[in-house]
Amino acid sequence: MKLTGAEIFVESLKREGVKTIFALPGGVVLKIFDVLHQQKDVEVILTRHEQGAGHMAEGYAKATGKAGVALVTSGPGMSNVVTALVDAYMDSVPLVCFSGQVSTSLIGNDAFQEADNIGLSRPCTKYNFLVKDVNDLAVTIKEAFYIATTGRPGPVLVDIPKDVSMGKADFKYPGSVSIRGYNPTYEGNKWQIKQAAEAIMKSRKPVLYVGGGVIFSGASEELIELAEMMNIPVDMTLMALGAFPGEHPLSMGMMGMHGTYWSNMAVHYSDLVIAVGARFDDRVTGKVAEFCPHAKVIHIDIDPTSIRKNVNVDIPIVGDCKRVLQELNQILRATVNGEHKELRKPWWDQINEWKQAHPLTYEQDPNGPIKPQHLIKRLFELTKDRDPIVSTDVGQHQMWAAQYFKLAKPRRWLTSGGLGTMGFGFPAAMGAQAAFRDRLVLCIAGDGSVQMNTQELATAVVHKLPVKVVIVSNRFHGMVRQWQDLFYEGRYASSYLDVVPDFVKLAEAYGAVGLRATKVSEIDDVIREALAVNKPVFVDVPVDQYENCYPMIPAGGCNHEMILADPPELKKKQAASAKVVGEDKDTVLTA
Amino acid sequence: MEHIISVLVENKFGVLSRVAGLFSGRGFNIESLSVAPSLDPSTSMMTIVTSGEDRIIEQIVKQLNKLIDVIKVVDLNESEFVERETALIKVHTKPEDRAEALRIADIFRASVIDSTPTTYTIEVTGDINKIEAIINLLQPLGIKELVRTGRVAIAREPIRPAVAQPKRVVKD
Ligand SMILES: Cc1ncc(C[n+]2csc(CCOP(=O)(O)OP(=O)(O)O)c2C)c(N)n1
């Protein structure tokens, strides 16, 4: 029996085990939506903007490890989803995005809502397909999922012209695919792994520098075994948070631009950096020429292009982090003895000294304005027993969340790392909630960022996605203001948000719940109240507007040269400018 | 340093733009690129002439390998190779220059493939030095138009049975 392209599309999704897709219709994909409408296996979450659909699919993918799926229409539907594709490409998120296209006979004619979807997505997808014949549709979908989820994961776009979804073909879903130009390497080179094991045994000052690859490859257990067996401190990149338990004694917290003092000092003075599933991003390395100047570097990554792209590597190992760590651990287990503990004692003494010298700090006056760090710390303490999934937007609040929200497990952390996409947090949280209806999903948002996707409140209400969004309201593009404080003599060019909506009323306008805490003493109660309702909640928390996020390595600076607190001359400038820009401070918040 | 890279790709729509996009997106140089179907018509062979430090060339090779439509990448500079390019050169010829133009063509074993009372079109094949030399010599006569194919190259077959040579790994 022949099926239409639209039916083949839906059947193929079922074969891939897709339960939920994030979608917004339009002319050329109506046939597909019509078929989706008449079945129950694949849930369609109608978003209010295609960017939202893309980020939801990302949140879904990051939380589950499976491919997230988005479906958008041609032209503007496609161009709206591009931000999410770029984001997913940067952060290696497995995504399959389907876009509608004008009929094949019209392609290239500047038809209504035609865009060159393949051209638009080429630089921001792992691969993309234009399906020109309905007979190719099923195999293309199979290949798309295969490419998105294997090797180094990433987004794949499948462009489906209208006549392809309307046309008919026999349906046979391929059991497997093989693509001659695509053969990711999973097994690491044995000899290199042996070299790595020897280097680890010998090292006096080793550091594990772990990235998001550990999470994608599901290598947390192996990582914990390695760190514990060899007594190695674990530095995590922003993308890796949760890959290693944040409260584990060997955890050094986040490294990089806003990483902990001790994590950055440790890489700088280390004699052996063991990079696992990380890519030596400039936000981690700082001035690349002076990154870990005293260390031998082992680099384990599934993507050969990551190796030696930014820094020289002594022992490169191309392979899947999990498998490589398994082999490495096996060798180490056979050779390990008590000696290395003794060998590394001075290193740990040094690290503990660094920890004591410059812990993460802030001062919360119980009667003063709420410090953003305090808010996040309380949110963490009040929710950690429920093992929440946490998403963030981009800015200061993101960095504080990374510092204070110490996740115990992988796939709990949804953040936009490589691209730094404001507006990511709220839809990403919804995507995770759609995958795990019973879990607690939090979003730590900025008052600037969250405005980039508040339209998705409607989606959250309609589809009953009870995410809890805590808005760290400083009425600034806070991270921009911080850079202006430090590098532009406090001139706040376009960083002050003259008007911020009343987030409580905004949430209520959509039928969600809005709450607000304005005093330190109210924080706990308001958080508890938010957790108690089974609805999406916006919790607006006005915080100290001028708090800056430290430590900070200025862009291009060296990792051991961190700014640890506001320079003294800065304080004055803040006080002076506060009067000017803060004049109408209360008009919106108390309205 | 200049490198010549052979890239075997799927012979299908959009592959050229993926390769070109890789070079432009990452700021790699392309000095020339030639592409045509290979022996197996489902594939094409590209010859890319590029330049950069070793680290850049290593990235270029790896990034090309990472493209899903790329089947095989060989950096020809890793071993011996021969290269050729063809140029078609249309020269203005005043009556007194016509003999000179033919003499130059003759020296380079180039042939005249089109002729009018005021022009010759000369076809020449050779390595880059030869092509540049003939262009230099013809320049004073007045070159009206010049079309070059870009370079193609192929590895030399080793004379003795190959001892395991350290080659840049093709497809990790
Ligand atoms: C889409 C997008 N536009 C611009 C930026 C640049 N940018 C980085 S942080 C930031 C400010 C974010 O403000 P907010 O969400 O209020 O967070 P805060 O830093 O105040 O915590 C801006 C504008 C960005 N990262 N993403």
Short mmCIF file of C-alpha atoms in Angstrom, two decimals, chain B:
data_model
loop_
_atom_site.label_atom_id
_atom_site.label_comp_id
_atom_site.label_asym_id
_atom_site.label_seq_id
_atom_site.Cartn_x
_atom_site.Cartn_y
_atom_site.Cartn_z
CA MET B 1 53.49 26.35 2.89
CA GLU B 2 51.52 25.38 -0.20
CA HIS B 3 49.74 22.02 -0.16
CA ILE B 4 47.79 20.17 -2.81
CA ILE B 5 44.94 18.18 -1.37
CA SER B 6 42.95 15.56 -3.25
CA VAL B 7 39.43 15.13 -2.04
CA LEU B 8 37.18 12.32 -3.19
CA VAL B 9 33.58 13.39 -2.69
CA GLU B 10 30.07 12.17 -3.38
CA ASN B 11 29.05 13.36 -6.83
CA LYS B 12 25.88 15.07 -5.76
CA PHE B 13 24.15 18.36 -5.51
CA GLY B 14 25.50 20.84 -2.99
CA VAL B 15 28.84 19.18 -2.25
CA LEU B 16 30.91 21.93 -3.83
CA SER B 17 29.20 24.55 -1.68
CA ARG B 18 29.84 22.49 1.45
CA VAL B 19 33.54 22.36 0.67
CA ALA B 20 33.71 26.00 -0.38
CA GLY B 21 31.68 26.98 2.70
CA LEU B 22 34.10 25.14 4.94
CA PHE B 23 37.03 27.11 3.54
CA SER B 24 35.30 30.50 3.71
CA GLY B 25 33.66 29.87 7.08
CA ARG B 26 36.92 28.97 8.75
CA GLY B 27 39.09 31.45 6.94
CA PHE B 28 41.20 28.87 5.08
CA ASN B 29 42.80 29.85 1.78
CA ILE B 30 41.85 28.34 -1.53
CA GLU B 31 44.33 29.13 -4.27
CA SER B 32 42.63 26.93 -6.79
CA LEU B 33 40.03 24.23 -6.87
CA SER B 34 39.18 21.92 -9.70
CA VAL B 35 36.49 19.30 -9.71
CA ALA B 36 35.20 16.68 -12.12
CA PRO B 37 33.67 13.21 -11.94
CA SER B 38 36.13 10.47 -11.09
CA LEU B 39 36.35 6.93 -12.44
CA ASP B 40 33.32 5.89 -10.44
CA PRO B 41 30.64 8.32 -11.66
CA SER B 42 29.01 8.41 -8.22
CA THR B 43 32.05 10.29 -6.97
CA SER B 44 33.99 13.38 -7.97
CA MET B 45 37.61 14.22 -7.43
CA MET B 46 38.50 17.67 -6.22
CA THR B 47 42.00 19.03 -6.27
CA ILE B 48 42.42 21.90 -3.85
CA VAL B 49 45.52 24.03 -3.71
CA THR B 50 45.80 25.75 -0.38
CA SER B 51 48.44 27.15 1.91
CA GLY B 52 49.06 27.56 5.61
CA GLU B 53 51.18 26.47 8.52
CA ASP B 54 51.24 22.77 9.38
CA ARG B 55 48.62 23.22 12.08
CA ILE B 56 46.24 24.85 9.61
CA ILE B 57 46.81 22.19 6.97
CA GLU B 58 46.14 19.52 9.59
CA GLN B 59 42.85 21.28 10.43
CA ILE B 60 41.94 21.57 6.75
CA VAL B 61 42.47 17.85 6.22
CA LYS B 62 40.51 16.96 9.36
CA GLN B 63 37.69 19.37 8.65
CA LEU B 64 37.39 18.02 5.09
CA ASN B 65 37.28 14.50 6.46
CA LYS B 66 34.53 15.54 8.83
CA LEU B 67 32.25 16.54 5.97
CA ILE B 68 29.83 13.73 5.46
CA ASP B 69 30.00 13.90 1.67
CA VAL B 70 33.76 13.55 1.71
CA ILE B 71 34.93 9.98 1.22
CA LYS B 72 38.69 10.35 1.23
CA VAL B 73 41.24 13.10 1.71
CA VAL B 74 44.88 12.89 0.72
CA ASP B 75 47.40 15.61 1.35
CA LEU B 76 49.62 15.00 -1.69
CA ASN B 77 52.52 16.83 -0.09
CA GLU B 78 52.93 13.88 2.23
CA SER B 79 54.52 12.00 -0.64
CA GLU B 80 55.73 12.52 -4.22
CA PHE B 81 53.23 13.74 -6.75
CA VAL B 82 52.97 15.14 -10.24
CA GLU B 83 50.83 18.13 -11.08
CA ARG B 84 49.53 19.70 -14.26
CA GLU B 85 47.51 22.69 -15.28
CA THR B 86 46.17 23.79 -18.61
CA ALA B 87 45.90 27.41 -19.70
CA LEU B 88 44.18 28.90 -22.72
CA ILE B 89 45.80 32.17 -23.65
CA LYS B 90 44.39 34.55 -26.22
CA VAL B 91 47.14 36.89 -27.45
CA HIS B 92 46.84 39.99 -29.56
CA THR B 93 49.18 39.69 -32.46
CA LYS B 94 50.26 42.59 -34.60
CA PRO B 95 51.52 41.30 -37.94
CA GLU B 96 55.14 41.73 -36.83
CA ASP B 97 54.51 39.70 -33.60
CA ARG B 98 52.86 36.66 -35.10
CA ALA B 99 56.06 34.75 -35.71
CA GLU B 100 57.28 35.53 -32.20
CA ALA B 101 54.04 34.22 -30.68
CA LEU B 102 54.39 30.96 -32.58
CA ARG B 103 58.01 30.62 -31.53
CA ILE B 104 57.13 31.03 -27.88
CA ALA B 105 54.35 28.48 -28.20
CA ASP B 106 56.78 26.11 -29.84
CA ILE B 107 59.34 26.42 -27.07
CA PHE B 108 56.70 25.43 -24.52
CA ARG B 109 55.27 22.71 -26.71
CA ALA B 110 52.02 24.64 -26.66
CA SER B 111 49.61 24.51 -29.55
CA VAL B 112 47.59 27.11 -31.32
CA ILE B 113 43.97 26.05 -31.17
CA ASP B 114 42.33 29.10 -32.72
CA SER B 115 43.56 31.87 -34.92
CA THR B 116 42.23 35.13 -36.40
CA PRO B 117 44.16 37.79 -38.31
CA THR B 118 44.76 39.63 -35.03
CA THR B 119 44.83 36.90 -32.37
CA TYR B 120 46.12 33.47 -31.54
CA THR B 121 44.61 31.25 -28.87
CA ILE B 122 47.33 29.11 -27.36
CA GLU B 123 46.80 26.02 -25.29
CA VAL B 124 49.56 25.04 -22.89
CA THR B 125 49.79 22.28 -20.32
CA GLY B 126 52.42 21.87 -17.65
CA ASP B 127 53.31 22.50 -14.08
CA ILE B 128 52.77 25.87 -12.56
CA ASN B 129 56.28 27.12 -13.43
CA LYS B 130 55.80 26.39 -17.07
CA ILE B 131 52.40 28.08 -17.20
CA GLU B 132 53.75 31.15 -15.49
CA ALA B 133 56.79 31.28 -17.71
CA ILE B 134 54.80 31.27 -20.92
CA ILE B 135 52.42 33.87 -19.60
CA ASN B 136 55.37 36.09 -18.76
CA LEU B 137 56.80 35.72 -22.23
CA LEU B 138 53.50 36.36 -23.98
CA GLN B 139 52.62 39.34 -21.82
CA PRO B 140 54.64 41.89 -23.88
CA LEU B 141 52.69 40.89 -27.00
CA GLY B 142 49.45 41.67 -25.21
CA ILE B 143 47.33 38.98 -23.59
CA LYS B 144 43.69 39.60 -24.34
CA GLU B 145 42.22 36.83 -22.22
CA LEU B 146 43.53 34.08 -19.99
CA VAL B 147 41.71 31.02 -18.68
CA ARG B 148 43.36 28.47 -16.39
CA THR B 149 41.96 25.17 -15.23
CA GLY B 150 43.54 25.27 -11.82
CA ARG B 151 45.96 22.55 -10.90
CA VAL B 152 45.28 18.84 -10.80
CA ALA B 153 47.70 16.44 -9.24
CA ILE B 154 48.17 12.76 -8.62
CA ALA B 155 50.50 10.82 -6.34
CA ARG B 156 53.47 9.11 -7.96
CA GLU B 157 53.39 5.37 -7.78
CA PRO B 158 56.32 4.25 -5.63
CA ILE B 159 58.97 2.46 -7.71
CA ARG B 160 59.79 -0.08 -5.07
CA PRO B 161 57.03 -1.89 -3.23
CA ALA B 162 55.97 0.63 -0.61
CA VAL B 163 57.50 0.34 2.79
CA ALA B 164 55.00 1.51 5.34
CA GLN B 165 55.25 5.24 4.86
CA PRO B 166 54.10 7.71 7.44
CA LYS B 167 51.17 9.26 5.68
CA ARG B 168 48.70 11.68 7.03
CA VAL B 169 45.89 9.44 8.05
CA VAL B 170 42.95 9.43 5.79
CA LYS B 171 39.66 9.41 7.66
CA ASP B 172 40.47 8.78 11.31
#
